[in-house]
Tab-separated table of C-alpha atoms and ligand atoms in Angstrom:
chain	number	residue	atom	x	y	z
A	286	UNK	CA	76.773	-0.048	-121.466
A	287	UNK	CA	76.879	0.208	-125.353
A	288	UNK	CA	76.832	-3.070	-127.397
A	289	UNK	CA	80.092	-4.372	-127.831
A	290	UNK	CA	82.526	-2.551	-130.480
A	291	UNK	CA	83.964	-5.933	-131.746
A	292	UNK	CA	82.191	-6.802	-135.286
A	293	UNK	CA	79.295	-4.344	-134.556
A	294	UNK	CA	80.297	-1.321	-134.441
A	295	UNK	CA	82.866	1.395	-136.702
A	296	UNK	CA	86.083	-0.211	-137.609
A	297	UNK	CA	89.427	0.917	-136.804
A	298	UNK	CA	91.730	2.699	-140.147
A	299	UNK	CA	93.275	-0.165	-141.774
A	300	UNK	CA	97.461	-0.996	-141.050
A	301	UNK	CA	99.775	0.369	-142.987
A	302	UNK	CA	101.610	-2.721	-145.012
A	303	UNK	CA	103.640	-3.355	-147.570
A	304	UNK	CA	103.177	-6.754	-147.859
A	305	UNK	CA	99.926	-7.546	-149.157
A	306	UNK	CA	97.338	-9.271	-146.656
A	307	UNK	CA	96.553	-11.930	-148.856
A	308	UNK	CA	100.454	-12.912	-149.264
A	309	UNK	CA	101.154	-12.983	-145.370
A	310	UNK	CA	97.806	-14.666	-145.099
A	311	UNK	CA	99.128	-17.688	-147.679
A	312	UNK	CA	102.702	-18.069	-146.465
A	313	UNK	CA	101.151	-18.169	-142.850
A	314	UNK	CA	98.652	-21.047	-144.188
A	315	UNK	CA	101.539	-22.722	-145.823
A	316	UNK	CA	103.792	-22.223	-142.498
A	317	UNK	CA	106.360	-19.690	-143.168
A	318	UNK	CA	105.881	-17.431	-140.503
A	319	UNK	CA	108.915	-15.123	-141.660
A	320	UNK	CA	108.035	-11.436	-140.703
A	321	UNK	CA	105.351	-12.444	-138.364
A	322	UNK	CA	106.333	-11.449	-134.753
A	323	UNK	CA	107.335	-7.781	-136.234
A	324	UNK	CA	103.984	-7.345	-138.436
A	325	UNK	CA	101.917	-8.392	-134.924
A	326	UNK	CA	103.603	-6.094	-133.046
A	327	UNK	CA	103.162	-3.458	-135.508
A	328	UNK	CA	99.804	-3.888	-135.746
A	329	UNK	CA	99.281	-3.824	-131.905
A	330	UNK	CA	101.209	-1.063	-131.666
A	331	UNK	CA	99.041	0.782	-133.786
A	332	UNK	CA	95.855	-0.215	-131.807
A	333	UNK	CA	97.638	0.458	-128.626
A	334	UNK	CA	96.221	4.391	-129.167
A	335	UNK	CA	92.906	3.187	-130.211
A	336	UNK	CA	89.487	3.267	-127.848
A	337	UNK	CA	87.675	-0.002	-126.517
A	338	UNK	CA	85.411	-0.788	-124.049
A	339	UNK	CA	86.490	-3.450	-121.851
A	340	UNK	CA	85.789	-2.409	-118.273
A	341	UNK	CA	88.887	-0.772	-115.965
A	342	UNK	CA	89.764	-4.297	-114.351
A	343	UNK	CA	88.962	-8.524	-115.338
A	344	UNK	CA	87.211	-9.143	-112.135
A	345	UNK	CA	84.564	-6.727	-113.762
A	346	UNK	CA	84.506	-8.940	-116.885
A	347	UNK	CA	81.731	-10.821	-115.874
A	348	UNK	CA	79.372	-8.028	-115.407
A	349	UNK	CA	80.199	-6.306	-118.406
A	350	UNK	CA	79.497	-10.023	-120.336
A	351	UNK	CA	76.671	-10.154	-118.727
A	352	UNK	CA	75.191	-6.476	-119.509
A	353	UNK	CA	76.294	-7.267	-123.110
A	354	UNK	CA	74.717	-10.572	-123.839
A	355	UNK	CA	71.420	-8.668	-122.063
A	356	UNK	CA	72.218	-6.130	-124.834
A	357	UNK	CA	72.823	-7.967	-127.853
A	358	UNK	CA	69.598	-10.382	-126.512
A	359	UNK	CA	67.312	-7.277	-126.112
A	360	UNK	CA	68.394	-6.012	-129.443
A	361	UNK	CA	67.508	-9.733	-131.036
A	362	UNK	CA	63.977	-9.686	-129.712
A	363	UNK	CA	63.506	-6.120	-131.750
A	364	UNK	CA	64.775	-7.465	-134.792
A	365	UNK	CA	62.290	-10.670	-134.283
A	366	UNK	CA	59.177	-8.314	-133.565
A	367	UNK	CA	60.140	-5.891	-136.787
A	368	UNK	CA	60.256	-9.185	-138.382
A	369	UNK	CA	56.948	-10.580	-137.212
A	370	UNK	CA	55.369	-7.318	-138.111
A	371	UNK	CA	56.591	-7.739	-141.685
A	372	UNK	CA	59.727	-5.883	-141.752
A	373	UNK	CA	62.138	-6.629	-144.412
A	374	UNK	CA	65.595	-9.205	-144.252
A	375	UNK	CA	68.140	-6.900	-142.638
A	376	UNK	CA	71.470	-8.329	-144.049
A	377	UNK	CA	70.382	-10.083	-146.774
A	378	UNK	CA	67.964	-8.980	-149.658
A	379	UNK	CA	68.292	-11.806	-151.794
A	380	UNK	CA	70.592	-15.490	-151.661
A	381	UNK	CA	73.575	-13.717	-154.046
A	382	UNK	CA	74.328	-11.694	-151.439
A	383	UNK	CA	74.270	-14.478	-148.377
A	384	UNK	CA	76.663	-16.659	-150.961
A	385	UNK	CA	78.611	-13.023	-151.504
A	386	UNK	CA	78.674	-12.999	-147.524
A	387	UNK	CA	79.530	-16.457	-146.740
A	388	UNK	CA	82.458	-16.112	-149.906
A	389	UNK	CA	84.123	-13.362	-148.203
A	390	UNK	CA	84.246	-14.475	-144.675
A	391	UNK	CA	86.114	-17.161	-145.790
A	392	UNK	CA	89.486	-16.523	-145.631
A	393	UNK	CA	88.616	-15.792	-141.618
A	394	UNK	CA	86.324	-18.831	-141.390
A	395	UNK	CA	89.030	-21.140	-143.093
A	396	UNK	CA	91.571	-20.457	-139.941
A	397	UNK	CA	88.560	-20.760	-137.347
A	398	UNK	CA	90.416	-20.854	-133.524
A	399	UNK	CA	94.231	-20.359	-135.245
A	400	UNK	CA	94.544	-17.736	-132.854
A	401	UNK	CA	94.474	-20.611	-129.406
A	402	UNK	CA	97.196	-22.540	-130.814
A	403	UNK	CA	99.921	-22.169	-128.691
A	404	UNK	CA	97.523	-22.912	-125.420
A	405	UNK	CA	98.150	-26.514	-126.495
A	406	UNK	CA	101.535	-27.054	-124.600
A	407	UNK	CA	100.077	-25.725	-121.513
A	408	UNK	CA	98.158	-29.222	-121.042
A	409	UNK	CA	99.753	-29.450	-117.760
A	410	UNK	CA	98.339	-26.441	-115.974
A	411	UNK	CA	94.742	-26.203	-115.511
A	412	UNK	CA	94.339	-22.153	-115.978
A	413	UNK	CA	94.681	-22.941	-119.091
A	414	UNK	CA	92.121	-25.609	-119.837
A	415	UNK	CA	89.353	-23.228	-120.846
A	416	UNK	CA	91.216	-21.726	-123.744
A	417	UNK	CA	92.458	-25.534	-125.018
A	418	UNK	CA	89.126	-26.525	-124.769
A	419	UNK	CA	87.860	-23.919	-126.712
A	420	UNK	CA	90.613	-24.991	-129.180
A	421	UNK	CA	89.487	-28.143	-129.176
A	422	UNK	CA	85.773	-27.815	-129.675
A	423	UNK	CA	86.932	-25.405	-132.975
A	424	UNK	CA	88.769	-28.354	-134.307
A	425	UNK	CA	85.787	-30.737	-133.124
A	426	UNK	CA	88.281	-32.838	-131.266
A	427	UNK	CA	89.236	-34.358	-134.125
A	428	UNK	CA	86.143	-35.627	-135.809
A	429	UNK	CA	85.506	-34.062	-139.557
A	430	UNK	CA	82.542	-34.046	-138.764
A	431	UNK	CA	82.635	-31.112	-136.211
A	432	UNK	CA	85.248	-29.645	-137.171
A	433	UNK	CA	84.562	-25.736	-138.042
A	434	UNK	CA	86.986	-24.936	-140.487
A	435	UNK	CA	85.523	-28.226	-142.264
A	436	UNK	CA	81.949	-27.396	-141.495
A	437	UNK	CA	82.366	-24.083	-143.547
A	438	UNK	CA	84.547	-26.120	-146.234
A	439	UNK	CA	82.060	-28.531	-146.181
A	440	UNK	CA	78.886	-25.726	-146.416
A	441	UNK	CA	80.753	-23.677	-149.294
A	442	UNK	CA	80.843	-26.937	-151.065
A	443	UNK	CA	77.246	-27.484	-150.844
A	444	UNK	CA	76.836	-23.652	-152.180
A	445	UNK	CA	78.908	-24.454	-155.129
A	446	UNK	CA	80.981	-21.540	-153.806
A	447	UNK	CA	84.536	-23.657	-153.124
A	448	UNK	CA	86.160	-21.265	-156.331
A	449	UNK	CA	85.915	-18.043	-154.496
A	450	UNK	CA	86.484	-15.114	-157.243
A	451	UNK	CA	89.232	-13.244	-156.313
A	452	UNK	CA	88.860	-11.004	-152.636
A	453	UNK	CA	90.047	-7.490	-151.819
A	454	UNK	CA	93.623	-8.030	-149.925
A	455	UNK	CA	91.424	-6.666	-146.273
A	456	UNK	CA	89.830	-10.019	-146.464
A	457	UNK	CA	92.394	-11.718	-145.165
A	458	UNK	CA	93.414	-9.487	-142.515
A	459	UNK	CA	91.496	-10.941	-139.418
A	460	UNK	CA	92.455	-14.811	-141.123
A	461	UNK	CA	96.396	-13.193	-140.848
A	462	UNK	CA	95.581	-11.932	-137.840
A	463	UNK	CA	94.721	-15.194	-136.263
A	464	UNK	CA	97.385	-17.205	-137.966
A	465	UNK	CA	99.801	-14.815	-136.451
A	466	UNK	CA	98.542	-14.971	-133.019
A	467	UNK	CA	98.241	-18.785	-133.206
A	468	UNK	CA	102.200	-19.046	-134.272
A	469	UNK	CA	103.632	-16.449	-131.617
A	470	UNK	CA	101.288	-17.377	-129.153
A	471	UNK	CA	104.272	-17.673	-126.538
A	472	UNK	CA	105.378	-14.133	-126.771
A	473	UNK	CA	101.961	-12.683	-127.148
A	474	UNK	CA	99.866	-14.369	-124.942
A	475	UNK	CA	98.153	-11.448	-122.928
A	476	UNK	CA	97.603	-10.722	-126.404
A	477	UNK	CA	95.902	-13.825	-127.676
A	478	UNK	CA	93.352	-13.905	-124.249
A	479	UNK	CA	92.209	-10.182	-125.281
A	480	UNK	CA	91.608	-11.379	-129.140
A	481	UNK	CA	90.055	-14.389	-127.838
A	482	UNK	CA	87.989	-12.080	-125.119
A	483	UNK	CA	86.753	-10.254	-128.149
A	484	UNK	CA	86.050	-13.149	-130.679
A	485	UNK	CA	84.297	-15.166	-128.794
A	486	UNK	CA	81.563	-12.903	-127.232
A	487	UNK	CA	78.433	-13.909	-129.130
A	488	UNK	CA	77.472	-10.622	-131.498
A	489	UNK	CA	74.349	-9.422	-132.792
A	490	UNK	CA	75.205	-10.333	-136.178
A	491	UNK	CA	75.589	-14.071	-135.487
A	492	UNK	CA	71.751	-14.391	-133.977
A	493	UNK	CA	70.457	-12.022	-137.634
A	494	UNK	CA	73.032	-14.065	-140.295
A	495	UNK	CA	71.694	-17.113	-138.901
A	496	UNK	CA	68.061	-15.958	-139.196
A	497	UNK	CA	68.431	-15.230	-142.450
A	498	UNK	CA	70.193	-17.789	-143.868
A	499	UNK	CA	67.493	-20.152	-142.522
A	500	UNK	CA	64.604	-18.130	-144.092
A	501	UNK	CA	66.668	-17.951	-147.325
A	502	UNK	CA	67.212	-21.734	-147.427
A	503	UNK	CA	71.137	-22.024	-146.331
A	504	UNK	CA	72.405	-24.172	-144.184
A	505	UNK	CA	73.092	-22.161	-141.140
A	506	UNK	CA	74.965	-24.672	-138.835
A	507	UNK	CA	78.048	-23.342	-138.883
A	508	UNK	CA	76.391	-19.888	-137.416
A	509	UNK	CA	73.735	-21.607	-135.566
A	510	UNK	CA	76.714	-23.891	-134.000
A	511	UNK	CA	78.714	-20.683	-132.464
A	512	UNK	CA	75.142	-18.894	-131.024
A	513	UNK	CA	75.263	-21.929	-128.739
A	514	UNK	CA	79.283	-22.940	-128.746
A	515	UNK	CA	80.422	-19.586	-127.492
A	516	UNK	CA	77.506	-18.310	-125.239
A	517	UNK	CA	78.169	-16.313	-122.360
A	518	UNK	CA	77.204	-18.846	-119.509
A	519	UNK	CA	79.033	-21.488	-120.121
A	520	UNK	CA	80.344	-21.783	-123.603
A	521	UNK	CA	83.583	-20.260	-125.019
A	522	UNK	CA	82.655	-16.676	-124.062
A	523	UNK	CA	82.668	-17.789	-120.627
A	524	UNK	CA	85.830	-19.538	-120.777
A	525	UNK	CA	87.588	-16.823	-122.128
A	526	UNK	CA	86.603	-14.504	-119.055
A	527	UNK	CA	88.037	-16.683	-116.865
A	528	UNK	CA	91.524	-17.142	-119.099
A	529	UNK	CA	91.764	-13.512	-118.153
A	530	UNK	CA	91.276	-13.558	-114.452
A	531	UNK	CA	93.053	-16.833	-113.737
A	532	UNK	CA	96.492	-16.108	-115.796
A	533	UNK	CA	96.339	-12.415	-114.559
A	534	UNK	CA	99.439	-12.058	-112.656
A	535	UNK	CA	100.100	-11.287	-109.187
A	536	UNK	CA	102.753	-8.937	-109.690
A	537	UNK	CA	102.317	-6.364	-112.649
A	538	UNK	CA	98.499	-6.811	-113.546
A	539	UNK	CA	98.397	-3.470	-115.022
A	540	UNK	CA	100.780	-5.071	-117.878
A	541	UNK	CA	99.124	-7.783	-118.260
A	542	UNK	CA	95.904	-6.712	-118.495
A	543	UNK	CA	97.290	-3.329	-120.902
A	544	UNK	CA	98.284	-6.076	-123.039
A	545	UNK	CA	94.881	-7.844	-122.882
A	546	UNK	CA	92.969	-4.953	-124.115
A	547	UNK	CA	95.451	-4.313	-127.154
A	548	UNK	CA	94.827	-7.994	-128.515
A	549	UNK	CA	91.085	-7.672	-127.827
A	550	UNK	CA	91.494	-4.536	-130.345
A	551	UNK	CA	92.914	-6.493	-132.737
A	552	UNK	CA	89.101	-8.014	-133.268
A	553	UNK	CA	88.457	-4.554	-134.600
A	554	UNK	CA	90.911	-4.128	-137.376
A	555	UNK	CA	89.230	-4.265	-140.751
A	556	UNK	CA	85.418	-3.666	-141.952
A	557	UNK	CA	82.774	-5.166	-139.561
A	558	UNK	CA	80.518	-7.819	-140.460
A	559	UNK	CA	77.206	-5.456	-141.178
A	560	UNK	CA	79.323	-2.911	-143.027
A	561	UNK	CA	80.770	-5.893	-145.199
A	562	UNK	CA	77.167	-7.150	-145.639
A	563	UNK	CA	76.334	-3.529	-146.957
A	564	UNK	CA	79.022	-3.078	-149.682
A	565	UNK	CA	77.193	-6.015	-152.265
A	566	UNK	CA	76.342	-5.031	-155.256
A	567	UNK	CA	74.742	-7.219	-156.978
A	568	UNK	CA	74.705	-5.952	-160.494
A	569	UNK	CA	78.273	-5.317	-160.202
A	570	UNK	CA	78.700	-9.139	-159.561
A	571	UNK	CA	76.790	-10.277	-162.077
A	572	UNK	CA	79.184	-8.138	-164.621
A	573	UNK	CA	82.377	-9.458	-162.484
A	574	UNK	CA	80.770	-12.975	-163.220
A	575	UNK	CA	80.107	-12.168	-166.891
A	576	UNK	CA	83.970	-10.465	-166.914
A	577	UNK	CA	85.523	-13.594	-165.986
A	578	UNK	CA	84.317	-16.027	-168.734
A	579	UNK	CA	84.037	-13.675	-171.427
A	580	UNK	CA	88.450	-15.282	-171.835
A	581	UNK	CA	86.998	-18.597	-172.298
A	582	UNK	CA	83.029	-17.807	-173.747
A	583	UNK	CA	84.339	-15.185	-176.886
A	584	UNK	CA	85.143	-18.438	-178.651
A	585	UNK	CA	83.005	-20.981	-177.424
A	586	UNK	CA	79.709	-20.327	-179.205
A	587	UNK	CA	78.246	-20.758	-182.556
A	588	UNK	CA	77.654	-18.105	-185.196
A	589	UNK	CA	73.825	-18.660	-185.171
A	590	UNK	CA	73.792	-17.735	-181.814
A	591	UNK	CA	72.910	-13.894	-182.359
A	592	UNK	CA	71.557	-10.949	-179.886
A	593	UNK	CA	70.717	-8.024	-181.893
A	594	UNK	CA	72.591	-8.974	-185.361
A	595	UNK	CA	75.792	-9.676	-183.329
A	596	UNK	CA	77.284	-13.394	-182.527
A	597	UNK	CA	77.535	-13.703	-179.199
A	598	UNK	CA	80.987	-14.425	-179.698
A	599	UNK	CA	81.218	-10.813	-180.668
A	600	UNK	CA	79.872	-9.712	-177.968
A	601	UNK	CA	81.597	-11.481	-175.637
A	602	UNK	CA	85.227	-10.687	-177.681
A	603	UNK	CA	84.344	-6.546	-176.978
A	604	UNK	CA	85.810	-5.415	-173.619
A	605	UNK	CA	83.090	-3.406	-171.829
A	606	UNK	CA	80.350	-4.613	-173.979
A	607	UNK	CA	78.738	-6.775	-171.374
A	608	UNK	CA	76.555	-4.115	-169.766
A	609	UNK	CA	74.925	-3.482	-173.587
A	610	UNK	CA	74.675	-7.683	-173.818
A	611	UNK	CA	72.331	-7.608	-170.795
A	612	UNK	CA	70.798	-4.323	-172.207
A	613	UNK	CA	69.996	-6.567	-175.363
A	614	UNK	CA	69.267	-9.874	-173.999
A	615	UNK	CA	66.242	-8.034	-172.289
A	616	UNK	CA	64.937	-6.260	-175.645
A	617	UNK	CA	64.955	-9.532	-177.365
A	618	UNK	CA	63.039	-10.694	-174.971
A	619	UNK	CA	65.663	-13.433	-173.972
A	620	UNK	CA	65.404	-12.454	-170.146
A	621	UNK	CA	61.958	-10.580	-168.288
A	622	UNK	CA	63.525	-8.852	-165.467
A	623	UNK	CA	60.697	-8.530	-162.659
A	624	UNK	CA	59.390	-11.813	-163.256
A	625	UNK	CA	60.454	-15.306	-161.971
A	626	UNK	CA	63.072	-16.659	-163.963
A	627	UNK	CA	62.023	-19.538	-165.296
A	628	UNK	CA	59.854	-17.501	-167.385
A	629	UNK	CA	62.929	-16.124	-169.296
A	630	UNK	CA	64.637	-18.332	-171.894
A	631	UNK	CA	67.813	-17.224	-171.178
A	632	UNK	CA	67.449	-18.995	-168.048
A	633	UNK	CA	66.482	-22.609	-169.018
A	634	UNK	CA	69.464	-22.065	-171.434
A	635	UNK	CA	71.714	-21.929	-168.369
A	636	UNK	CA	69.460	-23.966	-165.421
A	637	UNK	CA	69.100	-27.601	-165.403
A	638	UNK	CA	71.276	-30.874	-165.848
A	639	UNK	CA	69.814	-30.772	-170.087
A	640	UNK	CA	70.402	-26.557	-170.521
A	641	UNK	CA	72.409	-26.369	-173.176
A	642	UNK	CA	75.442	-23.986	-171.088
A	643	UNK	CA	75.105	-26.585	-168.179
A	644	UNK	CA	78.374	-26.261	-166.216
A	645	UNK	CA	79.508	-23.012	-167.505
A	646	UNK	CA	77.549	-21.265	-164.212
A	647	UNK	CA	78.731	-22.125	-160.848
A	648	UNK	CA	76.244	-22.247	-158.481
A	649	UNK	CA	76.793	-18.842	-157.209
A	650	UNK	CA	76.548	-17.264	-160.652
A	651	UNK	CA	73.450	-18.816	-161.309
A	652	UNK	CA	72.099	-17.269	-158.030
A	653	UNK	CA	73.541	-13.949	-159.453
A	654	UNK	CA	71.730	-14.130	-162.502
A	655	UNK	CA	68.106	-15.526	-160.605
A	656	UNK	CA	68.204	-12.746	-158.393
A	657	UNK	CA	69.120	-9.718	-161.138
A	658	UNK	CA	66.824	-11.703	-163.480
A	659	UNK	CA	63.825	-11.506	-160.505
A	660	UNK	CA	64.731	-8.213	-159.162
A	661	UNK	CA	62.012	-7.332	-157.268
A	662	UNK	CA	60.029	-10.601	-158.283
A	663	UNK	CA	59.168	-12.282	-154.470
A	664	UNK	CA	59.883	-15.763	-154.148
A	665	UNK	CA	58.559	-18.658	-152.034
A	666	UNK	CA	60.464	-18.893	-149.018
A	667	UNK	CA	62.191	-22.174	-148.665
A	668	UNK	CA	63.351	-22.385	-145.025
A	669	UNK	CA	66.119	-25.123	-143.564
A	670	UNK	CA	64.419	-27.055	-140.469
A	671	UNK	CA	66.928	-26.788	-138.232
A	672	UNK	CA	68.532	-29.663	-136.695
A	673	UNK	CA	68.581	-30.787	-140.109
A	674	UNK	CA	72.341	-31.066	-139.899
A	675	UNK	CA	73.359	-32.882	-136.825
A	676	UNK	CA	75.643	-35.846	-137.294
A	677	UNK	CA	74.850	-39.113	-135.871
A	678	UNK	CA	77.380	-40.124	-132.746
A	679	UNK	CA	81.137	-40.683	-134.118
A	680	UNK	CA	82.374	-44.426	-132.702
A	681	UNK	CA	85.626	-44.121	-130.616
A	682	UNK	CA	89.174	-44.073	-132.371
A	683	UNK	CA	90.699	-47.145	-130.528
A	684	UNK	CA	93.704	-48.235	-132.332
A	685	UNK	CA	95.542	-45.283	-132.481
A	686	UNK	CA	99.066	-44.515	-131.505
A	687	UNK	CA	99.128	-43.445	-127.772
A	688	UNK	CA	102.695	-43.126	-127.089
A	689	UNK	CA	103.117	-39.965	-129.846
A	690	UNK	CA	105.607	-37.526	-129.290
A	691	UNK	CA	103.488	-34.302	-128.141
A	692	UNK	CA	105.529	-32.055	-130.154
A	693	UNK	CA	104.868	-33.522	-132.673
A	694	UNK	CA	101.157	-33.790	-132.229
A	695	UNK	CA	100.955	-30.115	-131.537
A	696	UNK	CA	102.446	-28.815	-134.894
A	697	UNK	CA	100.046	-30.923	-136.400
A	698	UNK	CA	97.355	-29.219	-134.596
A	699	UNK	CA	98.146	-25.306	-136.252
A	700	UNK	CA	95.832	-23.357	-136.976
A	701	UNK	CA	96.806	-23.893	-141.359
A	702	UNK	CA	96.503	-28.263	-140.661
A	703	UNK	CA	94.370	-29.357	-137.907
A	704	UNK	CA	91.732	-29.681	-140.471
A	705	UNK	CA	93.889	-32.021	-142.723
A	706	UNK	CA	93.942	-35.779	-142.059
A	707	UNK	CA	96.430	-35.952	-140.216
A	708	UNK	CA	95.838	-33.071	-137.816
A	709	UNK	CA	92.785	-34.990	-137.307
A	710	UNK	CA	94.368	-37.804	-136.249
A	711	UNK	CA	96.451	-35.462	-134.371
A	712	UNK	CA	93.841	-34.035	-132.915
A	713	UNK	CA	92.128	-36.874	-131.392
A	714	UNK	CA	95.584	-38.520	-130.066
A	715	UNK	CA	96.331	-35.027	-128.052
A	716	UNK	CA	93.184	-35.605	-126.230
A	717	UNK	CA	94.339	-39.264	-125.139
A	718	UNK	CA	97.183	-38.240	-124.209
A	719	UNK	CA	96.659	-35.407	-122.452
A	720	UNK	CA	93.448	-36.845	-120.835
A	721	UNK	CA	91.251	-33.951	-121.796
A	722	UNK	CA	88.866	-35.981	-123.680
A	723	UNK	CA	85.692	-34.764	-122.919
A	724	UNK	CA	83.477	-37.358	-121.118
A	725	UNK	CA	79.983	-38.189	-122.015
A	726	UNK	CA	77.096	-38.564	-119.863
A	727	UNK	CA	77.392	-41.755	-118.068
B	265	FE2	FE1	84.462	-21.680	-134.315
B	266	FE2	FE1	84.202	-20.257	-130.311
């Protein structure tokens, strides 16, 4: 069996649209879900004619998880030996282009488990308790601390990478995507269990991102948190293979299952992970970065600051001039490309809490301009130990109201609020309620 197309392998031609991506993806984050049903069912019916690999029937699910967590293992242990033997990063050739990565992700990562929404109001029958659990765990039952959509907040944050730049509209079409899924859940449901079959299969790319970011001191956790949340024995992959088989119905499962397969396509739609990875570019970036303060920077510095008998102010006022500023800032002698940084002026004028631009960088831009300024300049590697991250036990949220209407609860617990406050709160009351909190060991 071939690795698993979902994230890994060529992607499917984009939908057709004339709404932006970006637009549905905001009015679905701020809950107007106008246009929805019709732009999911557009979008299935367009990958209705497309290819997969799921196996002919769900009782044969389990195999075919099986031979592709062998696959996806056996591939790991190559990438670890190329490694050992001194083989090069595979996604990631410097930290710009992890924070590029982790910056245009996202839009996805900010909706983490949308699509399982609707399972909520099926509390009452146990088929589907895998895919609520799975729900759950994504919204970390209700502690901030565990939450994923907060864990990536919360990394991002860390990065200095909470302003993302502006994205290209396909960005947001797997975050859509999942918002969609997560608001028609009812009528789509065969649907939802295929995107959730898909999603939740641990990929290749998970086990190298999270390698990497480690070696290139980032915080994997988030990554590191879904190799082990959604393995194949018993974690979410799991539970989604049974979702399949045990709400498969007796009569029609042809049409049920048809329907599976289209919504596990859906995983497909838009550029996959090590194809995004690919398309950085880091000088590009840099001059993207340069672009976007040159509004605020043309008038913002002194005329004795001068690179090659021009203010900078000049400089900066000249549309298209930026490539020539870098051009210049290296003949002066102001930056030695090659070399480490902090052996360039220009970067203790921009590095430190006493350089005189402090604050005009974000943290990503300063990465930007290390890693052009070093080029091919090595650097120490400064690896996270792992288990750095884990948080210390939460205490128990007595005092809350029991009696809450479960409606009400539920909306709160969307895939665009359960990371709010009060989808929190939410959160934690739905599993008192509906008795699914899950149980220590005693
Ligand atoms: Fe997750
Ligand atoms: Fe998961």
């Amino acid at each position: 069996m071939t690795v698993m197309t979902r994230k890994t392998a060529a992607h499917a031609p984009l939908p057709a649209t004339r709404d932006s991506l970006i637009r549905r993806y905001h009015a679905l984050l701020s809950g107007d879900e106008r246009g929805t049903r019709q732009w999911l069912a557009a979008l299935l019916a367009q990958v209705s004619v497309e290819a997969d690999d799921l196996p002919a029937t769900p009782d044969q699910l389990d195999a075919w998880s099986a031979a592709h967590a062998t696959a996806v293992a056996q591939a790991h242990a190559q990438y670890l030996e190329q490694r050992r033997q001194g083989g090069p990063r595979r996604y990631f050739a410097n930290r710009s282009q992890a924070l590029w990565f982790l910056q245009q992700v996202a839009p996805t990562k900010a909706v983490d488990g949308a699509w399982l929404h609707a399972s909520l109001r099926h509390w009452q029958d146990p088929r589907f308790h895998g895919l609520i659990r799975t729900y759950l765990e994504e919204l970390g039952e209700g502690d901030p601390r565990c939450n994923h959509v907060l864990i990536y907040q919360r990394l991002l944050s860390r990065l200095g990478c909470l302003e993302t730049p502006a994205l290209d509209d396909q960005r947001y079409l797997q975050g859509a995507v999942q918002l969609a899924l997560g608001c028609c859940g009812d009528d789509f449901l065969p649907e939802v269990i295929g995107y959730n079959l898909g999603y939740e299969q641990p990929p290749l790319h998970l086990l190298i991102t999270t390698h990497e970011l480690a070696e290139l001191g980032i915080d994997g956790h988030y990554f590191q948190l879904h190799v082990t949340i959604d393995n194949a024995a018993i974690g979410h992959a799991s539970k989604a293979i049974r979702a399949v088989q045990q709400l498969c119905p007796a009569h029609d499962p042809e049409v049920f299952y048809r329907r599976v397969r289209h919504g596990y396509r859906l995983n497909d739609l838009g550029l996959d992970t090590p194809s995004l990875i690919g398309r950085f570019d880091l000088d590009a970036e840099l001059l993207a970065a340069l672009e976007r303060k040159r509004a605020f920077g043309q008038f913002m510095h002194a005329d004795r600051c001068r690179v090659q008998q021009r203010t900078v102010n000049q400089w900066l006022a000249e549309p298209g001039a930026l490539p020539a500023f870098l051009q210049a800032l290296q003949s002066q002698g102001w930056i030695r490309r090659g070399q480490n940084p902090s052996d360039s002026r220009w970067w203790s004028l921009i590095d430190g809490p006493h350089a005189p631009m402090f604050g005009v960088f974000s943290a990503y831009e300063k990465q930007l301009w290390h890693d052009w300024i070093a080029a091919d300049w090595q650097q120490p590697i400064r690896p996270v130990l792992p288990g750095s991250w884990q948080a210390a036990p939460m205490p128990g949220y007595e005092g809350e109201a029991s009696e809450a209407c479960m409606d009400t609860l539920i909306t709160r617990m969307a895939g665009n609020r359960h990371a709010l406050p009060e989808g929190l709160q939410a959160t934690r009351a739905y599993l008192r309620a509906t008795g699914l909190a899950q149980e220590g060991p005693h």
